[in-house]
XYZ file of C-alpha atoms in Angstrom:
331
model
C 112.534 -22.915 120.329
C 109.589 -24.062 122.367
C 107.933 -20.898 122.227
C 109.383 -20.072 118.442
C 107.674 -24.022 117.338
C 104.406 -22.107 119.142
C 104.266 -19.064 117.975
C 105.149 -21.253 114.258
C 102.211 -23.133 115.083
C 99.934 -20.108 115.434
C 101.100 -19.186 112.661
C 99.628 -21.765 110.270
C 95.977 -21.285 112.140
C 95.472 -18.376 111.286
C 96.711 -18.403 107.198
C 94.706 -22.120 107.270
C 91.400 -20.107 109.441
C 92.244 -17.328 106.536
C 92.059 -19.627 103.160
C 88.932 -21.141 104.669
C 87.041 -17.906 104.583
C 88.151 -17.614 100.917
C 86.892 -20.684 99.579
C 84.099 -23.065 99.166
C 83.593 -25.970 100.767
C 83.659 -28.075 97.896
C 87.088 -26.027 97.305
C 86.910 -23.592 94.442
C 88.373 -19.959 95.173
C 84.558 -17.653 97.075
C 83.549 -14.793 94.819
C 83.538 -12.084 96.263
C 79.911 -9.861 96.118
C 79.115 -7.063 94.680
C 76.477 -4.516 93.576
C 75.784 -2.861 90.084
C 72.838 -0.698 89.604
C 72.053 0.367 85.765
C 70.411 3.336 85.137
C 67.559 2.564 83.682
C 66.189 -0.720 82.222
C 68.972 -2.688 80.440
C 69.820 -1.527 76.748
C 72.111 -1.473 73.974
C 74.374 0.903 76.770
C 74.681 -1.263 78.572
C 75.789 -4.766 76.825
C 79.019 -5.105 77.747
C 78.135 -5.433 81.747
C 76.483 -8.224 80.522
C 78.876 -9.402 78.222
C 81.902 -9.271 80.914
C 78.822 -11.626 83.366
C 78.413 -14.135 80.253
C 81.936 -14.953 79.268
C 82.992 -15.881 83.438
C 84.726 -12.691 82.968
C 83.413 -11.446 86.746
C 84.675 -14.551 87.583
C 87.705 -14.369 86.350
C 88.503 -11.340 88.016
C 86.824 -13.725 91.857
C 83.779 -11.301 91.505
C 80.356 -12.146 91.510
C 78.793 -9.026 90.150
C 74.405 -8.880 90.521
C 72.954 -6.103 88.329
C 70.141 -4.484 89.230
C 67.076 -2.207 87.918
C 65.780 0.967 89.239
C 62.460 2.059 90.136
C 62.866 4.694 88.758
C 65.883 6.747 87.643
C 67.304 9.104 90.411
C 67.001 6.038 92.848
C 71.028 5.222 91.685
C 72.808 7.517 92.286
C 71.133 7.424 96.010
C 71.029 3.911 97.077
C 75.587 3.982 95.955
C 75.429 6.577 98.863
C 73.623 5.089 101.408
C 76.034 1.774 100.568
C 72.405 -0.259 99.996
C 73.841 -0.494 95.975
C 78.459 -1.041 96.064
C 77.807 1.036 92.010
C 75.612 2.442 90.488
C 75.436 3.778 86.778
C 74.426 7.541 86.393
C 74.760 10.894 84.501
C 77.412 13.386 85.184
C 75.832 16.663 85.532
C 72.997 14.605 89.256
C 76.133 13.696 90.965
C 77.459 17.007 90.394
C 74.241 18.741 91.154
C 74.380 16.175 94.211
C 77.260 16.661 96.006
C 75.963 20.393 95.958
C 72.900 18.954 98.139
C 76.276 17.811 100.713
C 75.491 13.972 98.724
C 78.794 11.717 99.056
C 79.076 10.392 95.748
C 82.580 9.414 93.552
C 82.560 9.303 90.156
C 85.305 6.548 89.542
C 84.921 5.980 85.569
C 83.190 7.720 82.305
C 80.839 5.205 81.189
C 79.571 7.361 77.941
C 82.412 10.366 77.459
C 80.172 12.426 75.683
C 76.533 14.327 75.416
C 73.855 11.786 73.836
C 71.041 14.828 74.880
C 70.153 16.961 71.325
C 67.465 19.663 71.281
C 65.820 16.387 67.643
C 62.407 17.831 66.822
C 60.606 17.454 63.341
C 62.209 18.848 59.725
C 58.996 20.360 58.459
C 59.284 22.249 62.353
C 60.881 25.287 60.196
C 63.938 25.205 63.166
C 67.289 26.054 62.172
C 69.119 27.003 65.436
C 68.287 27.499 69.224
C 67.246 30.754 68.499
C 64.354 29.846 66.401
C 63.129 27.930 68.912
C 61.062 31.461 70.098
C 57.895 30.813 70.120
C 57.934 27.296 70.708
C 57.090 24.872 72.975
C 59.588 22.538 74.204
C 59.047 19.084 75.787
C 61.425 18.138 77.951
C 61.788 14.980 81.277
C 61.244 16.778 85.188
C 64.800 17.419 85.520
C 66.697 21.532 86.006
C 69.827 20.876 83.435
C 67.187 20.611 80.347
C 66.262 24.542 81.401
C 69.626 25.354 81.279
C 70.390 22.544 78.723
C 67.746 25.507 75.646
C 68.682 28.726 78.031
C 72.449 28.582 76.972
C 71.587 27.946 73.939
C 69.685 29.787 72.707
C 71.160 33.592 74.039
C 74.491 31.731 72.692
C 72.285 31.997 69.796
C 71.288 35.244 70.365
C 67.456 33.972 71.377
C 64.859 35.866 74.296
C 64.094 32.929 76.799
C 60.851 34.721 77.679
C 59.979 33.794 74.228
C 60.230 29.759 75.098
C 58.327 27.613 75.997
C 59.436 24.863 78.235
C 56.507 22.056 78.543
C 57.819 19.104 80.923
C 56.048 15.972 79.720
C 58.486 14.008 82.210
C 58.984 10.648 80.585
C 56.259 11.014 77.275
C 59.395 12.303 75.290
C 58.434 10.819 71.584
C 54.293 10.105 71.871
C 54.599 14.221 72.719
C 56.866 15.274 69.998
C 55.193 12.789 67.794
C 51.460 14.165 68.015
C 52.862 17.651 68.272
C 52.176 17.974 71.618
C 55.647 20.042 71.791
C 57.350 21.494 68.475
C 60.692 19.963 70.672
C 62.468 17.632 73.057
C 65.996 17.721 74.738
C 66.745 15.362 77.971
C 65.845 12.999 75.340
C 68.596 10.331 73.612
C 69.926 10.687 70.050
C 70.919 6.986 70.445
C 66.871 5.900 71.646
C 63.965 8.157 71.315
C 66.345 9.373 67.795
C 66.735 6.238 66.635
C 63.337 5.082 67.300
C 61.220 8.466 66.581
C 63.667 7.491 62.892
C 62.486 3.939 62.442
C 58.618 4.883 63.038
C 58.817 7.619 59.816
C 58.792 10.517 61.063
C 62.237 12.786 59.573
C 63.900 14.310 62.325
C 66.473 17.265 63.257
C 68.856 17.693 65.986
C 70.738 21.078 67.649
C 73.867 19.211 69.032
C 74.556 20.644 72.734
C 78.388 21.900 71.726
C 77.484 24.062 69.117
C 75.431 25.948 71.207
C 78.194 26.509 73.965
C 77.322 23.499 76.300
C 80.066 21.823 77.846
C 80.424 18.005 76.564
C 79.898 15.880 79.360
C 80.202 12.649 80.607
C 75.974 11.708 79.450
C 77.030 8.182 81.453
C 79.652 7.423 84.820
C 80.198 4.829 87.721
C 79.164 5.900 90.544
C 79.559 4.491 94.324
C 79.677 6.359 97.249
C 82.735 8.202 99.459
C 82.317 5.014 102.078
C 82.193 2.413 99.855
C 84.826 3.770 97.434
C 87.364 3.103 99.997
C 86.658 0.006 100.808
C 86.160 -1.576 97.467
C 88.015 0.322 95.886
C 90.609 -3.335 94.493
C 86.974 -4.591 93.734
C 86.453 -1.736 91.864
C 89.315 -1.664 89.426
C 88.699 -5.676 89.032
C 84.895 -5.422 87.245
C 86.321 -2.792 85.195
C 89.050 -4.771 83.763
C 86.524 -7.425 83.108
C 83.802 -4.208 81.524
C 86.467 -2.857 79.759
C 88.004 -6.827 78.068
C 83.990 -6.720 77.383
C 83.823 -3.807 75.307
C 86.774 -5.241 73.012
C 84.362 -8.164 72.747
C 81.439 -6.387 71.465
C 82.950 -3.906 69.468
C 85.146 -7.245 67.404
C 81.260 -8.585 66.847
C 78.210 -5.764 67.744
C 76.367 -8.010 67.236
C 76.923 -11.150 69.892
C 77.593 -8.485 72.662
C 73.269 -7.211 71.750
C 72.836 -10.861 71.926
C 73.446 -11.795 74.821
C 72.184 -9.189 76.013
C 68.584 -8.931 74.295
C 68.944 -12.452 76.585
C 68.853 -10.318 79.040
C 65.635 -8.156 78.313
C 63.463 -7.143 81.252
C 60.266 -8.268 80.094
C 59.151 -4.856 81.418
C 61.122 -2.945 78.675
C 61.342 -5.120 75.622
C 63.859 -4.581 73.158
C 63.978 -3.682 69.957
C 67.243 -6.219 68.055
C 66.869 -3.394 64.926
C 66.938 0.074 67.038
C 68.784 -1.507 69.993
C 70.982 -2.491 67.015
C 71.333 0.826 65.968
C 71.302 1.925 69.046
C 74.848 1.289 69.251
C 76.864 1.642 67.229
C 75.616 5.653 67.224
C 77.207 4.481 70.406
C 80.598 2.651 70.838
C 82.038 6.374 69.493
C 81.032 8.596 72.220
C 81.825 5.351 74.906
C 85.900 6.221 74.033
C 88.396 8.533 73.287
C 91.750 8.111 71.381
C 94.937 7.315 72.979
C 93.036 7.545 76.575
C 91.935 4.020 78.358
C 88.328 3.145 78.780
C 86.507 4.783 81.593
C 89.421 7.081 82.416
C 87.888 10.487 83.342
C 89.537 13.879 83.171
C 89.802 16.648 85.605
C 88.910 19.367 82.744
C 85.456 17.833 82.315
C 84.747 18.594 85.637
C 85.254 22.089 86.156
C 83.698 22.802 82.485
C 80.935 21.056 83.385
C 80.518 22.278 86.736
C 81.431 25.539 86.078
C 78.198 25.557 84.178
C 76.365 24.197 86.495
C 77.025 26.669 88.249
C 77.081 30.099 86.026
C 73.565 28.186 84.888
C 72.355 28.575 88.499
C 71.098 24.261 88.452
C 73.428 24.301 91.352
C 73.883 27.119 94.119
C 76.763 26.514 95.350
C 80.491 25.922 94.019
C 81.513 22.293 93.781
C 84.843 21.461 93.284
C 85.111 19.650 90.936
C 88.609 17.366 92.365
C 86.345 15.859 94.592
C 83.297 14.855 91.995
C 85.776 11.774 90.704
C 88.444 9.430 91.137
C 89.849 7.122 88.152
C 89.649 3.988 88.973
C 91.648 3.090 85.930
C 95.163 4.932 85.002
C 95.909 6.970 81.881
């Protein structure tokens, strides 16, 4: 009997200790810390994340979410792979390229379900289809996938890629087109560069990638390291529930959501409310798909993009798409 009471006492002490570990000195539940690094400075696409934090949706799920900005666009995925940040916003193509190089990262959610990239140009250029890019100079940021995009489109339109000049302009995309240093852009976004160029008075047009053989892709995905996923799966599921709730708020009242975002703008990257309003208008329908939960990833998309990257010689090793993603939300 004494032994039984002793065991009960030990169990009670252990339960008390566990409870203490989960609470703060004032008796409130201790929030679990997780970090997410954005793909770039805060802008319209990140609205739901800031709304979730501002409205306490993360805290309601028992989370304290630290939102970080990268010094370089390649940093988020690399830091997620090494566990230096828990989550990061990156690109489907970049994740597949990284996995082909042996970097252990996985996507847990599709943040933007469709491509935001396009071939964009001034209407006065006379470009009507990818074949018209022959004899033209195309500006792009430093990424081999952009060259593959142009090559695929030109070839599928019956053109000769050898007659197309490609110029790496880094991130000087807008200025290079505005000053006619290049005739068109790839790697520029329809919700950002296109909006800004139109605002500055340029008469712009675009060619959609998917019209000429480039597979649609999840432009932005939420990624983590394989080891981190195993450790923090439950916390990530809570994180996504909070973001999903905030996304619904943003859809119902975009202006209110943007006001929250504008309060968190980075001094190095000031936001224009008019531009971000138009950007969010473009983004919202591209972030979801009818009858599919927000963030849900489909294997077909991963297979198609992985196959295209391999056939385009962007990656030298085939990637098993099933290993590249896990779904944080069920269909």
